[in-house]
Coordinates of N, CA and C in Angstrom, one line a residue:
M291 N -19.5 -16.7 31.7 CA -18.2 -16.3 31.2 C -17.2 -17.2 31.7
L292 N -17.3 -17.6 32.9 CA -16.2 -18.5 33.5 C -16.2 -19.9 32.8
L293 N -17.3 -20.5 32.5 CA -17.3 -21.7 31.8 C -16.8 -21.6 30.4
S294 N -17.1 -20.5 29.7 CA -16.6 -20.4 28.3 C -15.1 -20.2 28.3
E295 N -14.6 -19.6 29.4 CA -13.1 -19.5 29.5 C -12.4 -20.8 29.5
F296 N -13.0 -21.8 30.2 CA -12.3 -23.1 30.3 C -12.6 -24.0 29.0
F297 N -13.6 -23.8 28.3 CA -13.9 -24.6 27.1 C -13.6 -24.0 25.8
S298 N -13.3 -22.7 25.8 CA -13.0 -22.0 24.5 C -11.5 -22.2 24.2
T299 N -11.2 -22.4 22.9 CA -9.8 -22.6 22.5 C -9.1 -21.2 22.5
A300 N -9.8 -20.1 22.6 CA -9.2 -18.8 22.6 C -9.6 -18.0 23.9
S301 N -9.6 -18.7 25.0 CA -9.9 -18.0 26.2 C -8.6 -17.3 26.7
P302 N -8.8 -16.2 27.5 CA -7.6 -15.5 27.9 C -6.6 -16.4 28.7
S303 N -7.1 -17.4 29.4 CA -6.2 -18.3 30.1 C -5.4 -19.2 29.1
S304 N -6.1 -19.7 28.1 CA -5.4 -20.5 27.1 C -4.4 -19.7 26.3
V305 N -4.8 -18.5 26.0 CA -3.8 -17.6 25.3 C -2.6 -17.3 26.1
F306 N -2.8 -17.0 27.4 CA -1.7 -16.8 28.3 C -0.8 -18.0 28.4
N307 N -1.4 -19.2 28.5 CA -0.6 -20.4 28.6 C 0.2 -20.7 27.3
M308 N -0.4 -20.5 26.2 CA 0.2 -20.7 24.9 C 1.4 -19.7 24.7
A309 N 1.2 -18.4 25.1 CA 2.2 -17.4 24.9 C 3.4 -17.7 25.8
M310 N 3.1 -18.1 27.1 CA 4.2 -18.4 28.0 C 5.0 -19.6 27.6
K311 N 4.3 -20.6 27.0 CA 5.0 -21.8 26.5 C 6.0 -21.4 25.4
K312 N 5.5 -20.6 24.5 CA 6.4 -20.1 23.4 C 7.5 -19.3 23.9
I313 N 7.3 -18.4 24.8 CA 8.3 -17.5 25.4 C 9.4 -18.4 26.1
K314 N 8.9 -19.3 26.9 CA 9.9 -20.2 27.6 C 10.7 -21.1 26.7
N315 N 10.2 -21.4 25.5 CA 11.0 -22.2 24.6 C 11.9 -21.3 23.7
D316 N 11.9 -20.0 23.8 CA 12.7 -19.1 23.0 C 14.0 -18.8 23.7
E317 N 15.1 -19.2 23.0 CA 16.4 -19.0 23.6 C 16.7 -17.5 23.8
R318 N 16.2 -16.6 22.9 CA 16.5 -15.2 23.1 C 15.9 -14.6 24.4
C319 N 14.7 -15.1 24.8 CA 14.1 -14.7 26.0 C 14.9 -15.0 27.2
H320 N 15.5 -16.2 27.2 CA 16.4 -16.6 28.4 C 17.6 -15.8 28.4
A321 N 18.2 -15.5 27.2 CA 19.4 -14.7 27.2 C 19.1 -13.2 27.6
I322 N 18.0 -12.7 27.3 CA 17.7 -11.3 27.6 C 17.0 -11.1 28.9
L323 N 16.0 -11.9 29.2 CA 15.2 -11.8 30.4 C 15.8 -12.5 31.6
G324 N 16.5 -13.6 31.3 CA 17.1 -14.4 32.3 C 16.3 -15.7 32.6
E325 N 16.6 -16.4 33.6 CA 16.0 -17.6 33.9 C 14.8 -17.4 34.9
N326 N 14.1 -18.5 35.2 CA 12.9 -18.4 36.1 C 11.8 -17.5 35.6
L327 N 11.5 -17.6 34.3 CA 10.5 -16.7 33.7 C 9.1 -16.9 34.3
K328 N 8.5 -15.8 34.7 CA 7.1 -15.9 35.2 C 6.2 -14.8 34.6
G329 N 5.0 -15.2 34.3 CA 4.1 -14.2 33.7 C 3.0 -13.9 34.7
F330 N 2.5 -12.7 34.8 CA 1.5 -12.3 35.7 C 0.7 -11.1 35.2
G331 N -0.4 -10.8 35.8 CA -1.2 -9.7 35.4 C -0.7 -8.4 36.0
D332 N -1.6 -7.5 36.3 CA -1.2 -6.1 36.8 C -0.5 -6.3 38.2
P333 N 0.7 -5.8 38.3 CA 1.4 -6.0 39.6 C 0.9 -5.1 40.7
H334 N 0.1 -4.1 40.3 CA -0.4 -3.1 41.3 C -1.8 -3.5 41.8
S335 N -2.4 -4.6 41.2 CA -3.7 -5.0 41.6 C -3.6 -6.2 42.6
R336 N -4.5 -6.3 43.5 CA -4.5 -7.4 44.5 C -4.7 -8.7 43.8
V337 N -5.5 -8.8 42.7 CA -5.8 -10.0 42.1 C -4.9 -10.3 40.9
R338 N -4.0 -9.4 40.5 CA -3.1 -9.5 39.5 C -3.7 -10.1 38.2
K339 N -4.8 -9.5 37.8 CA -5.5 -9.9 36.6 C -4.8 -9.4 35.3
R340 N -4.8 -10.3 34.3 CA -4.3 -10.0 33.0 C -5.3 -9.1 32.3
L341 N -4.8 -8.2 31.5 CA -5.6 -7.4 30.7 C -6.0 -8.1 29.4
E342 N -7.3 -8.2 29.2 CA -7.8 -8.9 28.0 C -8.8 -8.0 27.3
H343 N -8.8 -8.1 26.0 CA -9.7 -7.2 25.3 C -10.1 -7.9 24.0
Q344 N -11.4 -8.0 23.9 CA -12.0 -8.6 22.7 C -12.5 -7.4 21.8
Y345 N -12.2 -7.5 20.6 CA -12.7 -6.4 19.7 C -13.0 -7.0 18.3
M346 N -13.8 -6.2 17.5 CA -14.2 -6.6 16.2 C -13.8 -5.6 15.2
V347 N -13.3 -6.0 14.1 CA -12.9 -5.1 13.0 C -13.5 -5.7 11.7
A348 N -14.4 -4.9 11.1 CA -15.0 -5.4 9.8 C -15.7 -6.7 10.0
G349 N -16.3 -7.0 11.1 CA -17.0 -8.2 11.3 C -16.2 -9.4 11.7
V350 N -14.9 -9.2 12.0 CA -13.9 -10.3 12.4 C -13.6 -10.1 13.8
D351 N -13.7 -11.2 14.6 CA -13.4 -11.1 16.0 C -11.9 -11.2 16.3
Y352 N -11.4 -10.5 17.2 CA -10.0 -10.5 17.7 C -10.0 -10.6 19.2
L353 N -8.9 -11.1 19.7 CA -8.7 -11.2 21.2 C -7.2 -10.8 21.5
R354 N -7.1 -9.9 22.4 CA -5.7 -9.4 22.8 C -5.6 -9.7 24.3
V355 N -4.5 -10.3 24.7 CA -4.2 -10.5 26.1 C -2.8 -9.9 26.3
V356 N -2.8 -9.1 27.4 CA -1.6 -8.3 27.7 C -1.2 -8.7 29.2
F357 N 0.1 -9.1 29.4 CA 0.5 -9.4 30.8 C 2.0 -9.1 30.9
H358 N 2.4 -9.1 32.2 CA 3.8 -8.8 32.5 C 4.6 -10.1 32.6
I359 N 5.9 -10.0 32.2 CA 6.8 -11.1 32.4 C 8.0 -10.6 33.1
E360 N 8.6 -11.5 33.9 CA 9.7 -11.2 34.7 C 10.7 -12.4 34.7
G361 N 12.0 -12.0 34.5 CA 13.0 -13.0 34.6 C 14.0 -12.6 35.6
S362 N 15.1 -13.3 35.7 CA 16.2 -13.0 36.7 C 17.0 -11.7 36.3
K363 N 16.9 -11.3 35.0 CA 17.7 -10.2 34.5 C 16.8 -9.0 34.2
R364 N 15.7 -9.2 33.5 CA 14.9 -8.1 33.1 C 13.4 -8.4 33.1
S365 N 12.6 -7.4 32.9 CA 11.1 -7.7 32.8 C 10.6 -7.0 31.6
G366 N 9.3 -7.3 31.2 CA 8.7 -6.7 30.1 C 7.2 -6.9 30.1
L367 N 6.6 -6.3 29.1 CA 5.1 -6.4 28.9 C 4.8 -7.2 27.6
V368 N 4.1 -8.3 27.7 CA 3.8 -9.1 26.6 C 2.4 -8.8 26.0
S369 N 2.4 -8.6 24.7 CA 1.1 -8.4 24.0 C 0.9 -9.6 23.1
C370 N -0.2 -10.2 23.2 CA -0.5 -11.4 22.3 C -1.9 -11.1 21.7
D371 N -1.9 -11.2 20.4 CA -3.1 -10.9 19.6 C -3.5 -12.0 18.7
L372 N -4.8 -12.4 18.8 CA -5.3 -13.5 18.0 C -6.5 -13.0 17.1
K373 N -6.7 -13.7 16.0 CA -7.7 -13.3 15.0 C -8.5 -14.6 14.7
K374 N -9.8 -14.5 14.8 CA -10.7 -15.6 14.4 C -10.9 -15.6 12.9
S375 N -10.5 -16.8 12.3 CA -10.7 -16.9 10.9 C -11.7 -18.1 10.6
K376 N -11.9 -18.4 9.4 CA -12.8 -19.5 9.0 C -12.3 -20.8 9.6
S377 N -11.0 -21.0 9.8 CA -10.5 -22.3 10.2 C -10.2 -22.3 11.7
G378 N -10.5 -21.2 12.4 CA -10.3 -21.1 13.9 C -9.5 -19.9 14.3
W379 N -9.1 -19.9 15.5 CA -8.3 -18.7 16.1 C -6.9 -18.9 15.6
K380 N -6.3 -17.8 15.2 CA -4.9 -17.8 14.7 C -4.1 -16.7 15.4
T381 N -2.9 -17.0 15.8 CA -2.0 -16.0 16.5 C -1.6 -15.0 15.5
R382 N -1.8 -13.7 15.7 CA -1.3 -12.6 14.9 C 0.1 -12.3 15.3
Y383 N 0.3 -12.1 16.6 CA 1.6 -11.8 17.1 C 1.7 -12.0 18.6
I384 N 3.0 -12.2 19.0 CA 3.4 -12.3 20.4 C 4.6 -11.4 20.5
I385 N 4.6 -10.3 21.2 CA 5.7 -9.4 21.3 C 5.9 -9.0 22.7
I386 N 7.2 -9.0 23.1 CA 7.5 -8.5 24.5 C 8.2 -7.2 24.4
N387 N 7.6 -6.2 25.0 CA 8.2 -4.8 25.1 C 9.0 -4.8 26.3
L388 N 10.3 -4.7 26.2 CA 11.2 -4.7 27.4 C 11.1 -3.4 28.2
Q389 N 11.1 -3.6 29.5 CA 11.1 -2.4 30.4 C 12.5 -2.1 30.9
G390 N 12.8 -0.9 31.2 CA 14.1 -0.5 31.6 C 15.0 -0.1 30.5
F391 N 16.3 0.0 30.8 CA 17.3 0.4 29.8 C 18.2 -0.7 29.4
P392 N 18.6 -0.9 28.3 CA 18.2 -0.2 27.0 C 16.8 -0.7 26.6
P393 N 16.0 0.2 26.0 CA 14.7 -0.2 25.5 C 14.8 -1.2 24.4
G394 N 13.8 -2.0 24.2 CA 13.8 -2.9 23.0 C 12.5 -3.8 23.1
K395 N 12.5 -4.7 22.1 CA 11.4 -5.6 22.1 C 11.9 -7.0 21.5
I396 N 11.2 -8.0 21.9 CA 11.5 -9.4 21.4 C 10.2 -9.8 20.7
T397 N 10.4 -10.1 19.4 CA 9.2 -10.6 18.6 C 9.3 -12.1 18.6
I398 N 8.4 -12.7 19.4 CA 8.3 -14.2 19.5 C 7.7 -14.7 18.2
E399 N 6.6 -14.1 17.8 CA 5.9 -14.6 16.6 C 5.2 -13.4 16.0
D400 N 5.2 -13.3 14.6 CA 4.5 -12.2 14.0 C 4.0 -12.7 12.6
N401 N 2.7 -13.0 12.7 CA 2.0 -13.5 11.5 C 1.0 -12.5 10.9
R402 N 1.1 -11.2 11.2 CA 0.1 -10.3 10.8 C -0.1 -10.2 9.3
H403 N 1.0 -10.4 8.6 CA 0.9 -10.3 7.1 C 0.0 -11.5 6.6
D404 N 0.3 -12.7 7.1 CA -0.5 -13.9 6.7 C -1.9 -13.8 7.2
T405 N -2.1 -13.6 8.5 CA -3.5 -13.6 9.0 C -4.4 -12.5 8.5
D406 N -3.8 -11.3 8.3 CA -4.6 -10.2 7.8 C -5.0 -10.3 6.4
N407 N -4.2 -11.1 5.6 CA -4.5 -11.2 4.2 C -5.3 -12.5 3.8
E408 N -5.4 -13.4 4.7 CA -6.0 -14.7 4.4 C -7.5 -14.6 4.1
D409 N -8.2 -13.7 4.6 CA -9.6 -13.6 4.4 C -10.0 -12.6 3.3
L410 N -9.0 -12.1 2.7 CA -9.3 -11.2 1.5 C -9.8 -12.0 0.4
P411 N -10.7 -11.4 -0.4 CA -11.2 -12.2 -1.6 C -10.1 -12.3 -2.7
D412 N -10.1 -13.5 -3.3 CA -9.1 -13.7 -4.4 C -9.7 -13.0 -5.7
I413 N -9.0 -12.0 -6.2 CA -9.4 -11.3 -7.4 C -8.4 -11.6 -8.5
D414 N -8.9 -12.0 -9.6 CA -8.1 -12.3 -10.8 C -8.0 -11.1 -11.6
Y415 N -6.8 -10.5 -11.7 CA -6.6 -9.3 -12.4 C -6.0 -9.6 -13.9
S416 N -5.9 -10.8 -14.2 CA -5.3 -11.2 -15.5 C -6.2 -10.7 -16.7
D417 N -7.5 -10.5 -16.5 CA -8.4 -10.2 -17.6 C -8.5 -8.7 -17.8
I418 N -7.8 -7.9 -17.0 CA -7.9 -6.4 -17.1 C -6.9 -5.9 -18.1
D419 N -7.4 -5.1 -19.0 CA -6.5 -4.5 -20.1 C -5.8 -3.3 -19.5
V420 N -4.5 -3.4 -19.4 CA -3.7 -2.2 -18.9 C -3.0 -1.5 -20.0
S421 N -3.3 -1.7 -21.2 CA -2.6 -1.0 -22.3 C -3.1 0.4 -22.3
L422 N -2.2 1.3 -22.6 CA -2.6 2.7 -22.7 C -3.2 3.1 -24.1
S423 N -4.3 3.9 -24.0 CA -4.8 4.3 -25.3 C -3.9 5.4 -25.9
D424 N -4.1 5.7 -27.1 CA -3.3 6.7 -27.8 C -3.2 8.0 -27.1
D425 N -4.4 8.5 -26.5 CA -4.4 9.8 -25.8 C -3.6 9.7 -24.5
E426 N -3.7 8.6 -23.8 CA -3.0 8.5 -22.5 C -1.5 8.3 -22.7
A427 N -1.1 7.8 -23.8 CA 0.4 7.5 -24.1 C 1.1 8.8 -24.4
K428 N 0.4 9.9 -24.8 CA 1.1 11.1 -25.1 C 1.4 11.9 -23.9

């Protein structure tokens, strides 16, 4: 498992690094969370391990990585979800749920509509007759 984490394009470490890079490049995160952004795993664990979860839905692989983020003003919980498609791993979303008051979230990226629909079969409905028969029209 350790070797696959370093060589896989969708390892938990690479997902964490990709998400942190996008978060650090987002102006809203600096305005809301503050400067000196740092990401880490469970703050109550000695090893501070990130929560990672691989799951499958209808034969499609998914990877979710959840970690804490902290800035000089606020902190939050980052959820990053990827989907394996025919062309490789694609980011479904990166969302920060803010902790403390006022509650809120920062959506860094949300591609769920595109990634969830890309593997659906293309069905041509142009040949279907939708005209109503005389009985149905009454």
